[in-house]
Amino acid sequence: MSTGERDLLDVRELYVTYGGRGGGRRGGHAAVAGVSLSVAPEETLGLVGESGSGKTTVARCVAGLLRPRAGTVTFEGRPLGRAGHRPPELQRAVQMVFQDPRSSLNPRMTVASVIAEVWRTHPVTAPEGDRTEALHRLLAAMGLDPDVASRRAGDLSGGQCQRVSIARALAVRPRLLVCDEAVSALDVSVQAQILRLLAELRGRHRLAMLFISHDLGVVHQIADRVAVMRRGVIVEEGRTVEVLTAPRHPYTRALLDAALDLDDPVPGDGTADGGAAG
Amino acid sequence: MTPAGAGTARENGAGKPAPATDGPILRIEDLVVELPGPHGTRTRVVDGVSFDVPRAATVGLIGESGSGKTMTAQAVLGLPPEGATLTGRLLWHGEDLLAATPARRRAVRGREIAMIFQDPLAALNPTQRIGRQIGEVPRRDRLPRAEVNRRVVELLDRVGVPEPARRMRAYPHELSGGLRQRAVIAMALAGNPALLLADEPTTALDVTVQSRILRLLADIRAADGLAMLLVSHDLRVVSHVGERVVVMYAGRICERGPARDVLRRPAHPYTAALVRSVPAVRTRTAPADPLPGAPATPANRPVGCAFHPRCPLARARCRAEPPKVREVAPDRWSACHFAEEVPGS
Ligand SMILES: Nc1ncnc2c1ncn2[C@@H]1O[C@H](COP(=O)(O)OP(=O)(O)OP(=O)(O)O)[C@@H](O)[C@H]1O
Ligand SMILES: Nc1ncnc2c1ncn2[C@@H]1O[C@H](COP(=O)(O)OP(=O)(O)OP(=O)(O)O)[C@@H](O)[C@H]1O
Ligand code: SF4
Ligand SMILES: [Mg+2]
Ligand SMILES: [Mg+2]
């Protein structure tokens, strides 16, 4: 969906190296090697690709948790900078749902206090009336029972944790949501419910998303455009239908060949070989 | 918490399963798991679950988020959350593990039965290099250090970690989600288990690595008779690699039977809803219609059939009488009063 407007998120020539010494990070591991991408308002960009190809690293740069070796990350033309140094309205505008939901929530905190905390940090987003009621509405939208509010994050199932992280991110009404495997721990019925909610927020609040996922079916449902990463670079990018039905890069083809559909014939042979894994 | 978990007991010297008997390798009978709830209450998160894992078979365990899949697997492993009470029987080659001594439980864990945990980051010790964690079981066998290292490199290589000799020195946070997942799989395989409890083992992996891991597990199964309980939300994977499938909702089984058959022609309205919701890879579909009503939670389980508030087929009997799991067609088991009416069944 090219709106012709200025992009909301713009990532230019991003380089990230882990470890190594000196300004050039000699001897380090180049996790991201020149990635550029952009997301327009109301647009969802799917980011798929090889395991270890740098998708989470790109997301962490957007969230301001990691400083790139080179390159820029801007939001409506303003540099995003480190998470702790962002002005509150930028901090709020860009929210992230992390790949390991359990490790991004304090296991001892109750779900109610997790949400109360973000409303305290961003008072403009706090509900006007009864907060408990607002909290229950938020949980219900995630397919969570109100009794989850009083439970500690550490006592939740994997998918419940994941929905609490999504709820926490949406509680402050972000304009850009960075989702790193955000719906992968959910049964497909709840997953469909959350995907519908995200689609609705996009229409209602012009929510834009950078949506990282290994599930090509989910990406096919939600993304307007898709970028495919491999070994630190984007190897293919385009409109979702085009990339996922007529891939041009051999790696994208390998991914699609390996992906299963529910009614594909029995495995054994012919189903793809994971030669691209190494 | 590593798959090799607590303790160093080596009572069961050989670390190998008891001699083959007929019947399933694992039989779960009427398993009930209760956890401490708020204000001194107890919550029944697993409510009378029974099914078999046949020798060298892969059984898929699917179902609602929060329905008790992980709790069932952790009960089998013998590492339920603190304060949990377990009743029923867990027959491991006919021996009831729920009645076994703690020493015997520890001996089984990590060797005969190993688990791949759902959240790899939580399953790994953040302060230890992954090589050390994978080598824990081999080290317990007092293998020389070089031998342990060789084995760790070999395991990492088998699960598709590139540059295994370098990666074994990494700390968990230095690995991508998919590499961590593979480290956890290597750790579970280190003790040559006879049963692998795999909780979402491939969700963090790209599909090419995923198919490689699934093939590796199939190879081990063909060579060593490895059986697997595969907990997964990915119905596509379950239908491709599972012989059998068990479907859970709100702590109970709603359906079980041959995997492809169940997923092709469900005999329970909840299974039917799941199958309908699987997104297609090769065509663009809209996200499925959500189920009406609120999901059930174990603390708040509707009386009668737990699924009735959301079920399109529900009627008076469903609200009054909890359905029992019954054989609705040869080898097809469903906990629905009206299984015969499920569309497409
Ligand atoms: N803190 C770190 N220190 C060193 N190396 C790291 C660190 N974090 C990530 N890496 C490495 O950088 C590369 C890219 O990692 P990243 O997590 O971005 O991959 P990814 O595309 O998200 O993969 P996955 O799909 O498996 O989650 C990997 O090789 C990873 O091992
Ligand atoms: N440590 C705990 N203390 C109390 N309740 C818990 C604890 N762990 C899980 N529960 C509850 O027990 C129920 C079953 O949880 P379980 O983790 O088995 O679900 P699951 O089927 O694996 O779900 P998911 O697919 O989301 O991982 C859930 O309702 C969960 O909230
Ligand atoms: S027993 Fe009744 S409510 Fe339960 S699944 Fe069957 S038809 Fe639906
Ligand atoms: Mg990642
Ligand atoms: Mg679970």
CSV table of C-alpha atoms in Angstrom, one decimal, chain A residues 29 49-53 56 99-103 143-145 147-148 150-151 157-160 163 181 184-193 195-196 202 214-224 240-241 244-245 251 254-267 271-278, chain B residues 36 38 63-67 69-70 118-122 160 162-163 166-167 176-180 182 200 203-212 214-215 233-237 239-241 260 263-264 270 273-275 277-291 294-300 310:
chain,number,residue,atom,x,y,z
A,29,HIS,CA,30.0,-10.8,13.9
A,49,GLY,CA,13.6,-15.0,6.6
A,50,GLU,CA,16.3,-17.3,7.8
A,51,SER,CA,16.8,-18.1,11.4
A,52,GLY,CA,19.7,-15.9,12.6
A,53,SER,CA,19.5,-13.6,9.6
A,56,THR,CA,15.4,-9.3,15.7
A,99,GLN,CA,10.2,-12.8,20.6
A,100,ASP,CA,10.4,-14.4,24.1
A,101,PRO,CA,7.4,-13.1,25.9
A,102,ARG,CA,8.3,-14.7,29.2
A,103,SER,CA,11.6,-13.0,29.4
A,143,GLY,CA,-9.1,-13.4,24.5
A,144,LEU,CA,-8.1,-13.4,28.1
A,145,ASP,CA,-10.4,-14.0,31.0
A,147,ASP,CA,-9.2,-13.4,36.2
A,148,VAL,CA,-5.8,-13.2,34.5
A,150,SER,CA,-4.7,-10.8,39.3
A,151,ARG,CA,-2.3,-13.6,38.2
A,157,SER,CA,0.9,-20.3,30.0
A,158,GLY,CA,3.1,-19.4,27.0
A,159,GLY,CA,0.3,-18.0,24.9
A,160,GLN,CA,-1.2,-16.1,27.8
A,163,ARG,CA,-1.1,-11.9,24.8
A,181,GLU,CA,7.0,-13.5,16.5
A,184,SER,CA,3.5,-17.7,17.4
A,185,ALA,CA,2.6,-19.1,20.8
A,186,LEU,CA,-1.2,-18.9,20.2
A,187,ASP,CA,-3.6,-21.5,19.1
A,188,VAL,CA,-4.8,-20.6,15.6
A,189,SER,CA,-8.3,-19.6,16.7
A,190,VAL,CA,-7.0,-17.0,19.2
A,191,GLN,CA,-4.3,-16.1,16.7
A,192,ALA,CA,-7.0,-15.2,14.2
A,193,GLN,CA,-8.8,-13.1,16.8
A,195,LEU,CA,-4.8,-10.6,13.8
A,196,ARG,CA,-8.3,-9.3,13.3
A,202,ARG,CA,-4.9,-0.2,11.6
A,214,HIS,CA,8.3,-17.4,10.5
A,215,ASP,CA,4.7,-18.2,9.7
A,216,LEU,CA,4.3,-17.4,6.0
A,217,GLY,CA,0.5,-18.1,6.3
A,218,VAL,CA,0.1,-15.4,8.9
A,219,VAL,CA,2.3,-13.0,7.0
A,220,HIS,CA,0.2,-13.6,3.9
A,221,GLN,CA,-2.9,-12.6,5.9
A,222,ILE,CA,-1.6,-9.5,7.5
A,223,ALA,CA,1.2,-7.9,5.5
A,224,ASP,CA,0.9,-5.4,2.6
A,240,THR,CA,2.9,-9.7,-0.3
A,241,VAL,CA,1.0,-11.5,-3.0
A,244,LEU,CA,4.6,-15.2,-1.8
A,245,THR,CA,3.1,-16.4,-5.0
A,251,TYR,CA,16.0,-18.3,-1.0
A,254,ALA,CA,13.3,-22.4,-0.8
A,255,LEU,CA,11.2,-21.0,2.1
A,256,LEU,CA,8.0,-21.4,0.2
A,257,ASP,CA,8.9,-24.9,-0.9
A,258,ALA,CA,9.5,-25.9,2.7
A,259,ALA,CA,6.3,-24.3,4.0
A,260,LEU,CA,3.5,-26.8,4.6
A,261,ASP,CA,-0.2,-26.3,4.0
A,262,LEU,CA,-2.7,-28.3,6.0
A,263,ASP,CA,-3.9,-30.3,3.1
A,264,ASP,CA,-0.5,-30.8,1.4
A,265,PRO,CA,0.2,-34.5,0.6
A,266,VAL,CA,2.0,-36.6,3.1
A,267,PRO,CA,5.6,-35.8,3.7
A,271,THR,CA,8.8,-31.7,0.4
A,272,ALA,CA,11.6,-29.3,0.5
A,273,ASP,CA,15.1,-29.9,1.7
A,274,GLY,CA,16.4,-27.5,4.3
A,275,GLY,CA,19.6,-27.0,2.5
A,276,ALA,CA,19.6,-23.3,3.2
A,277,ALA,CA,19.9,-23.8,6.9
A,278,GLY,CA,23.6,-23.7,7.3
B,36,PRO,CA,-2.6,-23.3,44.0
B,38,PRO,CA,-5.7,-17.1,44.5
B,63,GLY,CA,-5.4,-27.1,21.7
B,64,GLU,CA,-6.4,-23.8,23.2
B,65,SER,CA,-3.7,-21.6,24.7
B,66,GLY,CA,-3.9,-22.2,28.4
B,67,SER,CA,-5.7,-25.6,28.1
B,69,LYS,CA,-0.7,-28.9,27.3
B,70,THR,CA,2.5,-27.8,29.0
B,118,GLN,CA,8.4,-24.0,25.2
B,119,ASP,CA,10.5,-20.9,26.0
B,120,PRO,CA,14.1,-21.6,25.2
B,121,LEU,CA,15.4,-18.4,26.8
B,122,ALA,CA,13.7,-19.4,30.1
B,160,GLY,CA,21.8,-27.5,12.3
B,162,PRO,CA,26.4,-23.5,11.9
B,163,GLU,CA,29.9,-23.3,13.3
B,166,ARG,CA,32.3,-21.5,18.0
B,167,ARG,CA,28.7,-21.4,19.0
B,176,SER,CA,19.1,-15.7,17.8
B,177,GLY,CA,15.8,-17.2,18.8
B,178,GLY,CA,16.1,-20.0,16.4
B,179,LEU,CA,19.7,-20.9,17.4
B,180,ARG,CA,18.6,-20.9,21.1
B,182,ARG,CA,18.2,-25.6,18.5
B,200,GLU,CA,6.6,-26.0,20.5
B,203,THR,CA,7.9,-22.3,16.3
B,204,ALA,CA,11.0,-20.1,16.5
B,205,LEU,CA,12.5,-21.6,13.4
B,206,ASP,CA,12.3,-20.7,9.7
B,207,VAL,CA,10.5,-23.3,7.7
B,208,THR,CA,13.7,-24.7,6.1
B,209,VAL,CA,15.3,-25.3,9.5
B,210,GLN,CA,12.0,-26.5,10.8
B,211,SER,CA,11.8,-29.3,8.2
B,212,ARG,CA,15.4,-30.2,8.8
B,214,LEU,CA,11.7,-32.6,11.9
B,215,ARG,CA,13.6,-34.9,9.6
B,233,HIS,CA,0.0,-24.9,17.7
B,234,ASP,CA,1.1,-25.7,14.2
B,235,LEU,CA,-1.6,-28.1,12.9
B,236,ARG,CA,0.3,-28.3,9.6
B,237,VAL,CA,3.3,-29.8,11.4
B,239,SER,CA,-0.7,-33.4,10.5
B,240,HIS,CA,2.6,-34.0,8.7
B,241,VAL,CA,4.6,-35.7,11.3
B,260,ARG,CA,-4.5,-36.7,9.6
B,263,LEU,CA,-7.5,-32.9,11.2
B,264,ARG,CA,-9.3,-33.7,7.9
B,270,TYR,CA,-13.6,-27.1,18.8
B,273,ALA,CA,-12.9,-24.4,14.6
B,274,LEU,CA,-9.1,-24.8,14.9
B,275,VAL,CA,-8.9,-26.5,11.5
B,277,SER,CA,-8.5,-21.1,11.5
B,278,VAL,CA,-5.2,-22.3,10.0
B,279,PRO,CA,-4.0,-19.6,7.6
B,280,ALA,CA,-3.0,-20.8,4.1
B,281,VAL,CA,0.5,-20.2,3.0
B,282,ARG,CA,0.0,-20.1,-0.8
B,283,THR,CA,-3.2,-18.0,-1.0
B,284,ARG,CA,-4.3,-14.9,0.7
B,285,THR,CA,-7.1,-15.6,3.2
B,286,ALA,CA,-8.7,-13.4,5.8
B,287,PRO,CA,-8.2,-14.3,9.5
B,288,ALA,CA,-10.9,-16.8,10.5
B,289,ASP,CA,-14.0,-15.6,12.3
B,290,PRO,CA,-13.4,-15.7,16.0
B,291,LEU,CA,-15.3,-18.1,18.2
B,294,ALA,CA,-15.2,-15.9,26.1
B,295,PRO,CA,-12.6,-18.6,26.3
B,296,ALA,CA,-12.9,-21.0,29.2
B,297,THR,CA,-10.2,-21.0,31.9
B,298,PRO,CA,-9.6,-23.8,34.3
B,299,ALA,CA,-10.5,-21.5,37.2
B,300,ASN,CA,-13.8,-20.7,35.5
B,310,ARG,CA,-18.9,-21.1,22.2
